[in-house]
Amino acid sequence: MSVVVTTPVPTPTTSAPARRPKVRTERLSARASNAGLQVAVIALTLAWTVPTLGLLINSFRSGGAFNTSGWWTALAPPFKFTLDSYRHVLGASDLAPSFFNSFMITIPATIIPTAIAAFAAYAFSWMKFWGRDWIFLALVGLLAVPLQLTFIPLLTLAVHFGLTSGNTLPLGLNAGFLAIWIAHTGYGLPFSIYLLANFFRVLPQDLFESAEIDGAGPVTVFFRLILPLSVPAIASLVIFQFLWVWNDLLVALIYIGGTPEVAPLTVTLTNLVGSLGQNIQYLTAAAFVSMIVPLIVFFALQRYFVRGILAGSVKG
Amino acid sequence: MGRLTRLLAAMAIVVLGVTACGSSTTSSGQIGGTVHVLGTWSGAEKDSFDAVMKPFTDQTGVKISFEATRDLGPILQTKIAAGNPPDITAAPGIGTLIQLARAGKVVALDDKLDMSQLNANYGADWINLGKVDGKLVTLYAWAALKGLVWYDPKAFQAKGYQVPKTWDDLMALQTRIKSDGGKPWCVAMENQAASGWPGTDWVKEIVLSQSGPTVYDKWWQGKQKWTSSEIKQAWTTWGSILGPGDSNVYGGSQYMIATTFGDGGQGLFSSPPKCYMFNQGSFITSFFDGYTPKPVAGTDYAVFPLPDVNSSNAGAHVLAGDAFVMTKDTPQARAMLKYLATAQAQDIWVKRGGGKIAINKQVSLSDYPDPISKSLAQVVVDTKIGRYDAGDLMPSDMQSAYWSAALKFAQNQSQLDSILADLDKKQVTAYASP
Amino acid sequence: MSTPLTGLPTLQVDWQTLLTVNLPALMLVVIGVPLVLAAYIVGADILVRRLPKRSQVSVRPWVWVGPAIVIVGVILVYPMFGTIFRSLFDRHGSTFVGLGNFTRLLTDGGILIVLRNNLLWLLLYPGLVLIFGLLLAVLADRVPYEKPVKSLIFMPLAISFVAMAIIWQFMYYYRPPDVAQTGTLNAIVVNLFHGQPQTWVQDTRYNNFALIFIGVWGATGFAMVILSAALKGIPGELLEAARVDGANELTVFRRIILPLMMPTIVVVGTTMVIFALKAFDVVYVMTAGNYNTDILARRMYAELYSAGNNANASTLAVILLLAVVPVLIFNLRQFRAVESRR
């Protein structure tokens, strides 16, 4: 990120950051603690990975095999792996359209709440207005509203305004998509505003003062200062909102339905398994097929989680 | 939509009604449009549904837009409450549907279907089952048989065991298996949010066969107390199957409550067998197909109906099935329901297996794909006292309490009195009108 | 069983629809949606600038918070008021019963176990998520393989809930002692420690912990990512200066990192507390509330859809909303503290 900011440096002016690990490894006790640290990190990571690893390995075994022996037995010879589950999942005729539907639902349902939350969080953290703190708290409190209770009143509204998947809006947009974007925006906003306001609030004040002196309006400050300085926070928010919407099943079924022309991936993949739970092995492969996109998003945004964006950008 | 189109559509239905009921198919049955169907099938069942509906779409031009969910009750209730119902809904929980019917949210079918055709092709029980307060609201499309005991004929032969004909035979067989050092039964009740239902199957099968249809009907209608001697006796009879401390069951209570019901049959096929008998509905064969190695129908497994507990109720069987309701009255929806009632449609279902048994009497026994499904269809034909799954007929929170009760009973049979007292308390609130 | 690895899986794609219908629609949305949003804020600001200087200051904030308040008002506040309203009436919605639903529900014997379980969730779930999340954020920052570590911890978040239920079925599955264990945990207990297989989900001695751990496993990546974003926001020079001054790592953590991260820890903690109150999926799927594992949100779901008792469901939802109030008060104080520091 190279952001040009024409303001004085607010952070303590030390020399360019030295490479920390070098300093640390010079000390013996530090080396011992470093070993302990590595063990802790690796142990925790392993513990967190084993459940998913089990699923991954079972997705390459036949359904009958993982009912009679544990996934770890597949790691010893004879290696009886099969791509059957993947062949079945990828061969499902509705898969490609539902991939598209998932994007069609998830991308706007991520962009809209993130942008609207960023607008609001900016006002909540850097503007003064009547009832600000209380409105903010009420928003946080709304995180506790159980979504199930909103379904009937909101779907009634959607039906009233014709926002159901049977209707078509201008430009050929299925009206159900608009309904689900708005719903996901509403469900996602409390957390998004809460998270972003927290990050915006701790940005150094003198930055804003000097910007104002330079005559920058709030729009300029927002796009030129707030957004670039909060990249890690925004990146993590985008990831979460994307994941929640991508993995959502219930909200999709309520607002847009499970018919093939609008059904997202979660609906299609759940339907690979029989209504009584037959052929559960297909879900093992389906889990990894549906994970691909969220993981790509995570890896793509992970590069924004770097130290010193604040200091670095200010130095320009 | 103009009046003319509507008239044409209505005429088309009349034509279809005739063609679908056996006479030669004509191409003038074109209706066009779409039926929006909400159901629970997916996987192989959905493929079967598609296969069943294909001739209908070919004949009428009506496309089927199928929406599947395993949370059918909540989704349906939400859609109906919001004024956005599907046209046709597959109804798993009849209890919920009774409530919807009373609230006028489902369409009465008496003047939508050809009743004389239906009366000719359907047994009166199956039609009456679909009635709420005298109006036909539910159309049954096929049946599944419950109360079936699956066993491995090779294992029976090796030990010289005979298929029990009477309840006493069954009790004697239990004792003999135990004295041979084996376990008579496998029982598996885990099914995530619906855990416990396989245990409740036992109880309802015993209630029907032991105390007869009158008690059975009063019971699911909420007019028979759980603590009454008849219902309590059914539970203790199930207890005599499980044995003291679940000693008749492979793996005891831990196995029963922690094992997925579909895996429960595996014990039959291991060598030596972990257990010799497994009680489950006709659809269990679709799970057997997933075992390794895959057991072969007839060779590796066979089936007998649970013997009559009380000979005065001989030939009593608990049935289940899939039913359809019309949640929005459209010409396409009417045409689809009419089609589903035909032998043509039900013939496709049964030929595709999966333990489905036709309700339309015109479907011939010779259409069943294997000897086992044929013998099950024969049992249904011979059924003297047929009753629908009581749990499915109860209000859904009564049903979930019943499921939980089966789990509790399997864990500790001595708690029966307090379990039944709790069910009585639930009965009071569950049957209060919504 | 041993199908050879021949014939790679292929995806069925209708390329024509994809390229001519779907992709253009998607492009339109990807470009159009951000454009509309940016146009709103820039356009609104231009309008505000036309106002007299005095009213600009009072109008401008509402331009920025307006869209959020309108959407949240429709999507969350409007249904919430309906809920509060219904909680004061009987199940038919016709007779006003005041707080009658509350007293009846709270004196029902069954609710005690539900409240106890929610308390367990409330104590353990946010606590463990924060501890593991913070530990991983801070520790992973100091190892050269930070990215793979974080990716692996993050992985559970990318898994849909349906798949998560299967994963944990593989972890907790019970098989009798006389056959091979297929559940990971029981295999460890039996093969490594020569113990008896356990019914992790059904045994009332520890099943709540087993369920809560599923939640913790799923949410730790979430906490780690946010806490890590906060950690990266701490200027490296600050930490360097302290280290040069001879402070050891523990002191650096306690005196510099922890205070600077506190607002974010409060955010994650608050979110987790609310999620613990609302916990639903894990219990719904794994036990349906059986074996003494029921919790408020699942009970509410059952009242709503299976009992069809709107009054009870609404009452439980209101109890949930009220339980959040202490958390909000704590947040307000934290909020003001940050405010006063700048």
PDB file of C-alpha atoms in Angstrom, chain B residues 58-281:
ATOM      1  CA  ASP B  58     -43.588 -34.305 -21.367  1.00  0.00           C
ATOM      2  CA  GLN B  59     -47.350 -34.684 -21.450  1.00  0.00           C
ATOM      3  CA  THR B  60     -48.420 -31.314 -20.109  1.00  0.00           C
ATOM      4  CA  GLY B  61     -45.496 -28.986 -20.644  1.00  0.00           C
ATOM      5  CA  VAL B  62     -45.622 -28.087 -16.960  1.00  0.00           C
ATOM      6  CA  LYS B  63     -42.147 -27.599 -15.566  1.00  0.00           C
ATOM      7  CA  ILE B  64     -41.369 -28.650 -12.019  1.00  0.00           C
ATOM      8  CA  SER B  65     -39.414 -26.137  -9.992  1.00  0.00           C
ATOM      9  CA  PHE B  66     -38.298 -28.140  -7.002  1.00  0.00           C
ATOM     10  CA  GLU B  67     -36.957 -26.643  -3.821  1.00  0.00           C
ATOM     11  CA  ALA B  68     -35.414 -29.007  -1.299  1.00  0.00           C
ATOM     12  CA  THR B  69     -34.829 -28.412   2.360  1.00  0.00           C
ATOM     13  CA  ARG B  70     -34.429 -30.600   5.393  1.00  0.00           C
ATOM     14  CA  ASP B  71     -35.935 -27.846   7.562  1.00  0.00           C
ATOM     15  CA  LEU B  72     -39.249 -28.171   5.796  1.00  0.00           C
ATOM     16  CA  GLY B  73     -41.505 -27.217   8.719  1.00  0.00           C
ATOM     17  CA  PRO B  74     -39.834 -23.866   9.525  1.00  0.00           C
ATOM     18  CA  ILE B  75     -39.357 -22.904   5.885  1.00  0.00           C
ATOM     19  CA  LEU B  76     -42.952 -23.755   4.986  1.00  0.00           C
ATOM     20  CA  GLN B  77     -44.397 -21.968   8.006  1.00  0.00           C
ATOM     21  CA  THR B  78     -42.351 -18.875   7.258  1.00  0.00           C
ATOM     22  CA  LYS B  79     -43.307 -18.820   3.596  1.00  0.00           C
ATOM     23  CA  ILE B  80     -46.978 -19.326   4.360  1.00  0.00           C
ATOM     24  CA  ALA B  81     -47.027 -16.720   7.112  1.00  0.00           C
ATOM     25  CA  ALA B  82     -45.360 -14.246   4.784  1.00  0.00           C
ATOM     26  CA  GLY B  83     -47.844 -14.914   1.987  1.00  0.00           C
ATOM     27  CA  ASN B  84     -45.342 -16.581  -0.319  1.00  0.00           C
ATOM     28  CA  PRO B  85     -46.296 -20.265  -0.277  1.00  0.00           C
ATOM     29  CA  PRO B  86     -45.106 -22.851  -2.808  1.00  0.00           C
ATOM     30  CA  ASP B  87     -47.798 -24.429  -5.009  1.00  0.00           C
ATOM     31  CA  ILE B  88     -47.330 -27.980  -3.793  1.00  0.00           C
ATOM     32  CA  THR B  89     -45.628 -29.016  -0.592  1.00  0.00           C
ATOM     33  CA  ALA B  90     -44.454 -32.452   0.380  1.00  0.00           C
ATOM     34  CA  ALA B  91     -45.633 -32.885   3.925  1.00  0.00           C
ATOM     35  CA  PRO B  92     -43.533 -34.828   6.398  1.00  0.00           C
ATOM     36  CA  GLY B  93     -45.130 -33.598   9.632  1.00  0.00           C
ATOM     37  CA  ILE B  94     -48.855 -34.129   9.429  1.00  0.00           C
ATOM     38  CA  GLY B  95     -49.252 -32.574  12.861  1.00  0.00           C
ATOM     39  CA  THR B  96     -48.135 -29.243  11.453  1.00  0.00           C
ATOM     40  CA  LEU B  97     -50.431 -29.694   8.492  1.00  0.00           C
ATOM     41  CA  ILE B  98     -53.475 -30.236  10.645  1.00  0.00           C
ATOM     42  CA  GLN B  99     -52.753 -26.858  12.199  1.00  0.00           C
ATOM     43  CA  LEU B 100     -52.278 -25.273   8.769  1.00  0.00           C
ATOM     44  CA  ALA B 101     -55.472 -26.874   7.460  1.00  0.00           C
ATOM     45  CA  ARG B 102     -57.487 -25.544  10.372  1.00  0.00           C
ATOM     46  CA  ALA B 103     -56.013 -22.113   9.710  1.00  0.00           C
ATOM     47  CA  GLY B 104     -57.174 -22.407   6.093  1.00  0.00           C
ATOM     48  CA  LYS B 105     -53.635 -22.301   4.722  1.00  0.00           C
ATOM     49  CA  VAL B 106     -53.925 -25.422   2.579  1.00  0.00           C
ATOM     50  CA  VAL B 107     -56.375 -26.013  -0.237  1.00  0.00           C
ATOM     51  CA  ALA B 108     -59.120 -28.620   0.194  1.00  0.00           C
ATOM     52  CA  LEU B 109     -58.774 -31.174  -2.602  1.00  0.00           C
ATOM     53  CA  ASP B 110     -62.286 -32.660  -2.658  1.00  0.00           C
ATOM     54  CA  ASP B 111     -63.310 -30.633  -5.709  1.00  0.00           C
ATOM     55  CA  LYS B 112     -59.803 -30.380  -7.183  1.00  0.00           C
ATOM     56  CA  LEU B 113     -59.149 -34.083  -7.750  1.00  0.00           C
ATOM     57  CA  ASP B 114     -61.243 -36.640  -9.534  1.00  0.00           C
ATOM     58  CA  MET B 115     -62.663 -38.260  -6.419  1.00  0.00           C
ATOM     59  CA  SER B 116     -64.368 -41.181  -8.147  1.00  0.00           C
ATOM     60  CA  GLN B 117     -61.060 -42.161  -9.733  1.00  0.00           C
ATOM     61  CA  LEU B 118     -59.312 -41.756  -6.416  1.00  0.00           C
ATOM     62  CA  ASN B 119     -61.897 -43.835  -4.568  1.00  0.00           C
ATOM     63  CA  ALA B 120     -61.527 -46.565  -7.154  1.00  0.00           C
ATOM     64  CA  ASN B 121     -57.742 -46.652  -6.992  1.00  0.00           C
ATOM     65  CA  TYR B 122     -57.003 -45.899  -3.349  1.00  0.00           C
ATOM     66  CA  GLY B 123     -57.898 -47.853  -0.237  1.00  0.00           C
ATOM     67  CA  ALA B 124     -60.332 -45.932   1.948  1.00  0.00           C
ATOM     68  CA  ASP B 125     -57.740 -45.740   4.756  1.00  0.00           C
ATOM     69  CA  TRP B 126     -55.313 -43.798   2.610  1.00  0.00           C
ATOM     70  CA  ILE B 127     -57.988 -41.306   1.612  1.00  0.00           C
ATOM     71  CA  ASN B 128     -59.308 -40.885   5.144  1.00  0.00           C
ATOM     72  CA  LEU B 129     -55.785 -40.370   6.371  1.00  0.00           C
ATOM     73  CA  GLY B 130     -55.565 -37.302   4.176  1.00  0.00           C
ATOM     74  CA  LYS B 131     -58.686 -35.738   5.647  1.00  0.00           C
ATOM     75  CA  VAL B 132     -58.745 -33.043   8.264  1.00  0.00           C
ATOM     76  CA  ASP B 133     -62.171 -32.266   9.727  1.00  0.00           C
ATOM     77  CA  GLY B 134     -63.815 -34.169   6.877  1.00  0.00           C
ATOM     78  CA  LYS B 135     -62.020 -32.362   4.064  1.00  0.00           C
ATOM     79  CA  LEU B 136     -59.369 -34.000   1.925  1.00  0.00           C
ATOM     80  CA  VAL B 137     -56.223 -31.873   2.193  1.00  0.00           C
ATOM     81  CA  THR B 138     -53.447 -34.410   1.766  1.00  0.00           C
ATOM     82  CA  LEU B 139     -52.758 -36.800  -1.059  1.00  0.00           C
ATOM     83  CA  TYR B 140     -50.564 -39.801  -0.304  1.00  0.00           C
ATOM     84  CA  ALA B 141     -48.269 -40.745  -3.126  1.00  0.00           C
ATOM     85  CA  TRP B 142     -46.565 -43.835  -1.784  1.00  0.00           C
ATOM     86  CA  ALA B 143     -46.116 -45.806   1.395  1.00  0.00           C
ATOM     87  CA  ALA B 144     -43.251 -47.123   3.431  1.00  0.00           C
ATOM     88  CA  LEU B 145     -43.716 -50.038   5.782  1.00  0.00           C
ATOM     89  CA  LYS B 146     -42.507 -49.891   9.369  1.00  0.00           C
ATOM     90  CA  GLY B 147     -42.132 -52.642  11.944  1.00  0.00           C
ATOM     91  CA  LEU B 148     -39.858 -54.796   9.809  1.00  0.00           C
ATOM     92  CA  VAL B 149     -37.233 -57.039  11.305  1.00  0.00           C
ATOM     93  CA  TRP B 150     -34.142 -57.436   9.152  1.00  0.00           C
ATOM     94  CA  TYR B 151     -31.919 -60.441   9.596  1.00  0.00           C
ATOM     95  CA  ASP B 152     -29.172 -62.378   7.877  1.00  0.00           C
ATOM     96  CA  PRO B 153     -30.657 -65.689   6.683  1.00  0.00           C
ATOM     97  CA  LYS B 154     -27.185 -67.288   6.580  1.00  0.00           C
ATOM     98  CA  ALA B 155     -26.639 -66.465  10.246  1.00  0.00           C
ATOM     99  CA  PHE B 156     -30.076 -67.803  11.170  1.00  0.00           C
ATOM    100  CA  GLN B 157     -29.379 -70.985   9.259  1.00  0.00           C
ATOM    101  CA  ALA B 158     -25.979 -71.499  10.841  1.00  0.00           C
ATOM    102  CA  LYS B 159     -27.527 -71.425  14.311  1.00  0.00           C
ATOM    103  CA  GLY B 160     -30.739 -73.209  13.339  1.00  0.00           C
ATOM    104  CA  TYR B 161     -32.934 -70.218  14.197  1.00  0.00           C
ATOM    105  CA  GLN B 162     -36.432 -70.015  12.709  1.00  0.00           C
ATOM    106  CA  VAL B 163     -38.226 -66.858  11.649  1.00  0.00           C
ATOM    107  CA  PRO B 164     -40.677 -66.228  14.525  1.00  0.00           C
ATOM    108  CA  LYS B 165     -44.353 -66.406  13.604  1.00  0.00           C
ATOM    109  CA  THR B 166     -45.784 -65.261  16.920  1.00  0.00           C
ATOM    110  CA  TRP B 167     -44.727 -62.896  19.661  1.00  0.00           C
ATOM    111  CA  ASP B 168     -43.983 -65.874  21.897  1.00  0.00           C
ATOM    112  CA  ASP B 169     -41.748 -67.298  19.164  1.00  0.00           C
ATOM    113  CA  LEU B 170     -39.893 -64.007  19.132  1.00  0.00           C
ATOM    114  CA  MET B 171     -39.439 -64.041  22.913  1.00  0.00           C
ATOM    115  CA  ALA B 172     -38.250 -67.643  22.753  1.00  0.00           C
ATOM    116  CA  LEU B 173     -35.827 -66.779  19.961  1.00  0.00           C
ATOM    117  CA  GLN B 174     -34.440 -63.911  22.062  1.00  0.00           C
ATOM    118  CA  THR B 175     -33.782 -66.265  24.958  1.00  0.00           C
ATOM    119  CA  ARG B 176     -32.172 -68.825  22.701  1.00  0.00           C
ATOM    120  CA  ILE B 177     -29.860 -66.312  21.032  1.00  0.00           C
ATOM    121  CA  LYS B 178     -28.791 -65.090  24.461  1.00  0.00           C
ATOM    122  CA  SER B 179     -28.136 -68.572  25.760  1.00  0.00           C
ATOM    123  CA  ASP B 180     -26.009 -69.171  22.650  1.00  0.00           C
ATOM    124  CA  GLY B 181     -23.935 -66.189  23.781  1.00  0.00           C
ATOM    125  CA  GLY B 182     -25.230 -63.802  21.097  1.00  0.00           C
ATOM    126  CA  LYS B 183     -27.147 -60.548  21.211  1.00  0.00           C
ATOM    127  CA  PRO B 184     -30.670 -60.676  19.748  1.00  0.00           C
ATOM    128  CA  TRP B 185     -30.936 -57.038  18.691  1.00  0.00           C
ATOM    129  CA  CYS B 186     -29.209 -54.077  17.214  1.00  0.00           C
ATOM    130  CA  VAL B 187     -30.914 -50.796  18.021  1.00  0.00           C
ATOM    131  CA  ALA B 188     -29.553 -47.461  16.767  1.00  0.00           C
ATOM    132  CA  MET B 189     -31.357 -44.209  17.470  1.00  0.00           C
ATOM    133  CA  GLU B 190     -28.995 -41.338  16.632  1.00  0.00           C
ATOM    134  CA  ASN B 191     -30.196 -39.022  13.855  1.00  0.00           C
ATOM    135  CA  GLN B 192     -28.919 -35.553  14.803  1.00  0.00           C
ATOM    136  CA  ALA B 193     -31.862 -33.234  15.476  1.00  0.00           C
ATOM    137  CA  ALA B 194     -34.346 -36.099  15.130  1.00  0.00           C
ATOM    138  CA  SER B 195     -32.504 -38.530  17.416  1.00  0.00           C
ATOM    139  CA  GLY B 196     -34.726 -41.045  19.160  1.00  0.00           C
ATOM    140  CA  TRP B 197     -37.298 -41.728  16.454  1.00  0.00           C
ATOM    141  CA  PRO B 198     -36.197 -45.311  15.742  1.00  0.00           C
ATOM    142  CA  GLY B 199     -36.996 -46.109  19.387  1.00  0.00           C
ATOM    143  CA  THR B 200     -40.417 -44.534  19.116  1.00  0.00           C
ATOM    144  CA  ASP B 201     -41.124 -46.786  16.116  1.00  0.00           C
ATOM    145  CA  TRP B 202     -40.897 -49.766  18.440  1.00  0.00           C
ATOM    146  CA  VAL B 203     -43.388 -48.294  20.872  1.00  0.00           C
ATOM    147  CA  LYS B 204     -45.982 -47.312  18.272  1.00  0.00           C
ATOM    148  CA  GLU B 205     -45.769 -50.686  16.544  1.00  0.00           C
ATOM    149  CA  ILE B 206     -46.353 -52.380  19.891  1.00  0.00           C
ATOM    150  CA  VAL B 207     -49.247 -50.049  20.851  1.00  0.00           C
ATOM    151  CA  LEU B 208     -51.072 -50.809  17.604  1.00  0.00           C
ATOM    152  CA  SER B 209     -50.555 -54.541  17.745  1.00  0.00           C
ATOM    153  CA  GLN B 210     -51.041 -54.886  21.495  1.00  0.00           C
ATOM    154  CA  SER B 211     -53.936 -52.546  22.261  1.00  0.00           C
ATOM    155  CA  GLY B 212     -55.506 -52.123  18.857  1.00  0.00           C
ATOM    156  CA  PRO B 213     -56.398 -49.260  16.557  1.00  0.00           C
ATOM    157  CA  THR B 214     -58.887 -47.548  18.879  1.00  0.00           C
ATOM    158  CA  VAL B 215     -56.306 -46.929  21.579  1.00  0.00           C
ATOM    159  CA  TYR B 216     -53.751 -46.059  18.898  1.00  0.00           C
ATOM    160  CA  ASP B 217     -55.992 -43.394  17.383  1.00  0.00           C
ATOM    161  CA  LYS B 218     -56.948 -41.908  20.743  1.00  0.00           C
ATOM    162  CA  TRP B 219     -53.289 -41.854  21.627  1.00  0.00           C
ATOM    163  CA  TRP B 220     -52.010 -39.831  18.679  1.00  0.00           C
ATOM    164  CA  GLN B 221     -55.078 -37.600  18.897  1.00  0.00           C
ATOM    165  CA  GLY B 222     -54.014 -36.664  22.435  1.00  0.00           C
ATOM    166  CA  LYS B 223     -57.033 -38.296  24.060  1.00  0.00           C
ATOM    167  CA  GLN B 224     -55.146 -41.178  25.635  1.00  0.00           C
ATOM    168  CA  LYS B 225     -52.789 -40.448  28.508  1.00  0.00           C
ATOM    169  CA  TRP B 226     -49.207 -41.607  28.258  1.00  0.00           C
ATOM    170  CA  THR B 227     -49.470 -42.881  31.801  1.00  0.00           C
ATOM    171  CA  SER B 228     -52.511 -45.027  30.906  1.00  0.00           C
ATOM    172  CA  SER B 229     -52.010 -48.754  31.346  1.00  0.00           C
ATOM    173  CA  GLU B 230     -52.111 -49.437  27.576  1.00  0.00           C
ATOM    174  CA  ILE B 231     -49.341 -47.020  26.630  1.00  0.00           C
ATOM    175  CA  LYS B 232     -47.255 -47.893  29.647  1.00  0.00           C
ATOM    176  CA  GLN B 233     -47.601 -51.565  28.771  1.00  0.00           C
ATOM    177  CA  ALA B 234     -46.277 -50.865  25.287  1.00  0.00           C
ATOM    178  CA  TRP B 235     -43.166 -49.246  26.761  1.00  0.00           C
ATOM    179  CA  THR B 236     -42.576 -52.140  29.150  1.00  0.00           C
ATOM    180  CA  THR B 237     -43.042 -54.554  26.256  1.00  0.00           C
ATOM    181  CA  TRP B 238     -40.350 -52.652  24.379  1.00  0.00           C
ATOM    182  CA  GLY B 239     -38.345 -52.977  27.604  1.00  0.00           C
ATOM    183  CA  SER B 240     -38.703 -56.758  27.349  1.00  0.00           C
ATOM    184  CA  ILE B 241     -37.183 -56.528  23.860  1.00  0.00           C
ATOM    185  CA  LEU B 242     -34.286 -54.443  25.162  1.00  0.00           C
ATOM    186  CA  GLY B 243     -33.920 -56.751  28.158  1.00  0.00           C
ATOM    187  CA  PRO B 244     -33.066 -55.810  31.735  1.00  0.00           C
ATOM    188  CA  GLY B 245     -30.330 -53.155  31.625  1.00  0.00           C
ATOM    189  CA  ASP B 246     -30.511 -53.310  27.809  1.00  0.00           C
ATOM    190  CA  SER B 247     -28.856 -56.738  27.989  1.00  0.00           C
ATOM    191  CA  ASN B 248     -30.612 -57.981  24.805  1.00  0.00           C
ATOM    192  CA  VAL B 249     -29.048 -55.231  22.736  1.00  0.00           C
ATOM    193  CA  TYR B 250     -25.613 -55.170  21.227  1.00  0.00           C
ATOM    194  CA  GLY B 251     -23.497 -52.459  22.858  1.00  0.00           C
ATOM    195  CA  GLY B 252     -26.149 -51.571  25.425  1.00  0.00           C
ATOM    196  CA  SER B 253     -27.583 -48.104  25.844  1.00  0.00           C
ATOM    197  CA  GLN B 254     -24.371 -46.338  24.851  1.00  0.00           C
ATOM    198  CA  TYR B 255     -24.462 -47.970  21.443  1.00  0.00           C
ATOM    199  CA  MET B 256     -28.187 -47.366  21.043  1.00  0.00           C
ATOM    200  CA  ILE B 257     -28.097 -43.634  21.639  1.00  0.00           C
ATOM    201  CA  ALA B 258     -24.737 -42.886  20.026  1.00  0.00           C
ATOM    202  CA  THR B 259     -25.056 -44.881  16.808  1.00  0.00           C
ATOM    203  CA  THR B 260     -26.506 -43.321  13.671  1.00  0.00           C
ATOM    204  CA  PHE B 261     -29.647 -45.272  12.783  1.00  0.00           C
ATOM    205  CA  GLY B 262     -28.411 -45.965   9.264  1.00  0.00           C
ATOM    206  CA  ASP B 263     -25.288 -47.697  10.660  1.00  0.00           C
ATOM    207  CA  GLY B 264     -27.350 -49.822  13.033  1.00  0.00           C
ATOM    208  CA  GLY B 265     -27.666 -52.736  10.616  1.00  0.00           C
ATOM    209  CA  GLN B 266     -23.921 -53.269  10.327  1.00  0.00           C
ATOM    210  CA  GLY B 267     -23.887 -55.639  13.283  1.00  0.00           C
ATOM    211  CA  LEU B 268     -25.993 -58.131  11.301  1.00  0.00           C
ATOM    212  CA  PHE B 269     -23.326 -58.541   8.656  1.00  0.00           C
ATOM    213  CA  SER B 270     -20.135 -58.821  10.693  1.00  0.00           C
ATOM    214  CA  SER B 271     -18.784 -62.266  11.415  1.00  0.00           C
ATOM    215  CA  PRO B 272     -19.598 -63.544  13.895  1.00  0.00           C
ATOM    216  CA  PRO B 273     -22.747 -61.409  13.918  1.00  0.00           C
ATOM    217  CA  LYS B 274     -22.863 -58.718  16.610  1.00  0.00           C
ATOM    218  CA  CYS B 275     -26.617 -59.119  16.645  1.00  0.00           C
ATOM    219  CA  TYR B 276     -29.213 -61.176  14.800  1.00  0.00           C
ATOM    220  CA  MET B 277     -32.171 -58.824  14.294  1.00  0.00           C
ATOM    221  CA  PHE B 278     -32.674 -55.160  13.461  1.00  0.00           C
ATOM    222  CA  ASN B 279     -36.069 -53.411  13.418  1.00  0.00           C
ATOM    223  CA  GLN B 280     -36.337 -50.633  10.834  1.00  0.00           C
ATOM    224  CA  GLY B 281     -38.629 -49.388   8.061  1.00  0.00           C
TER     225      GLY B 281
END
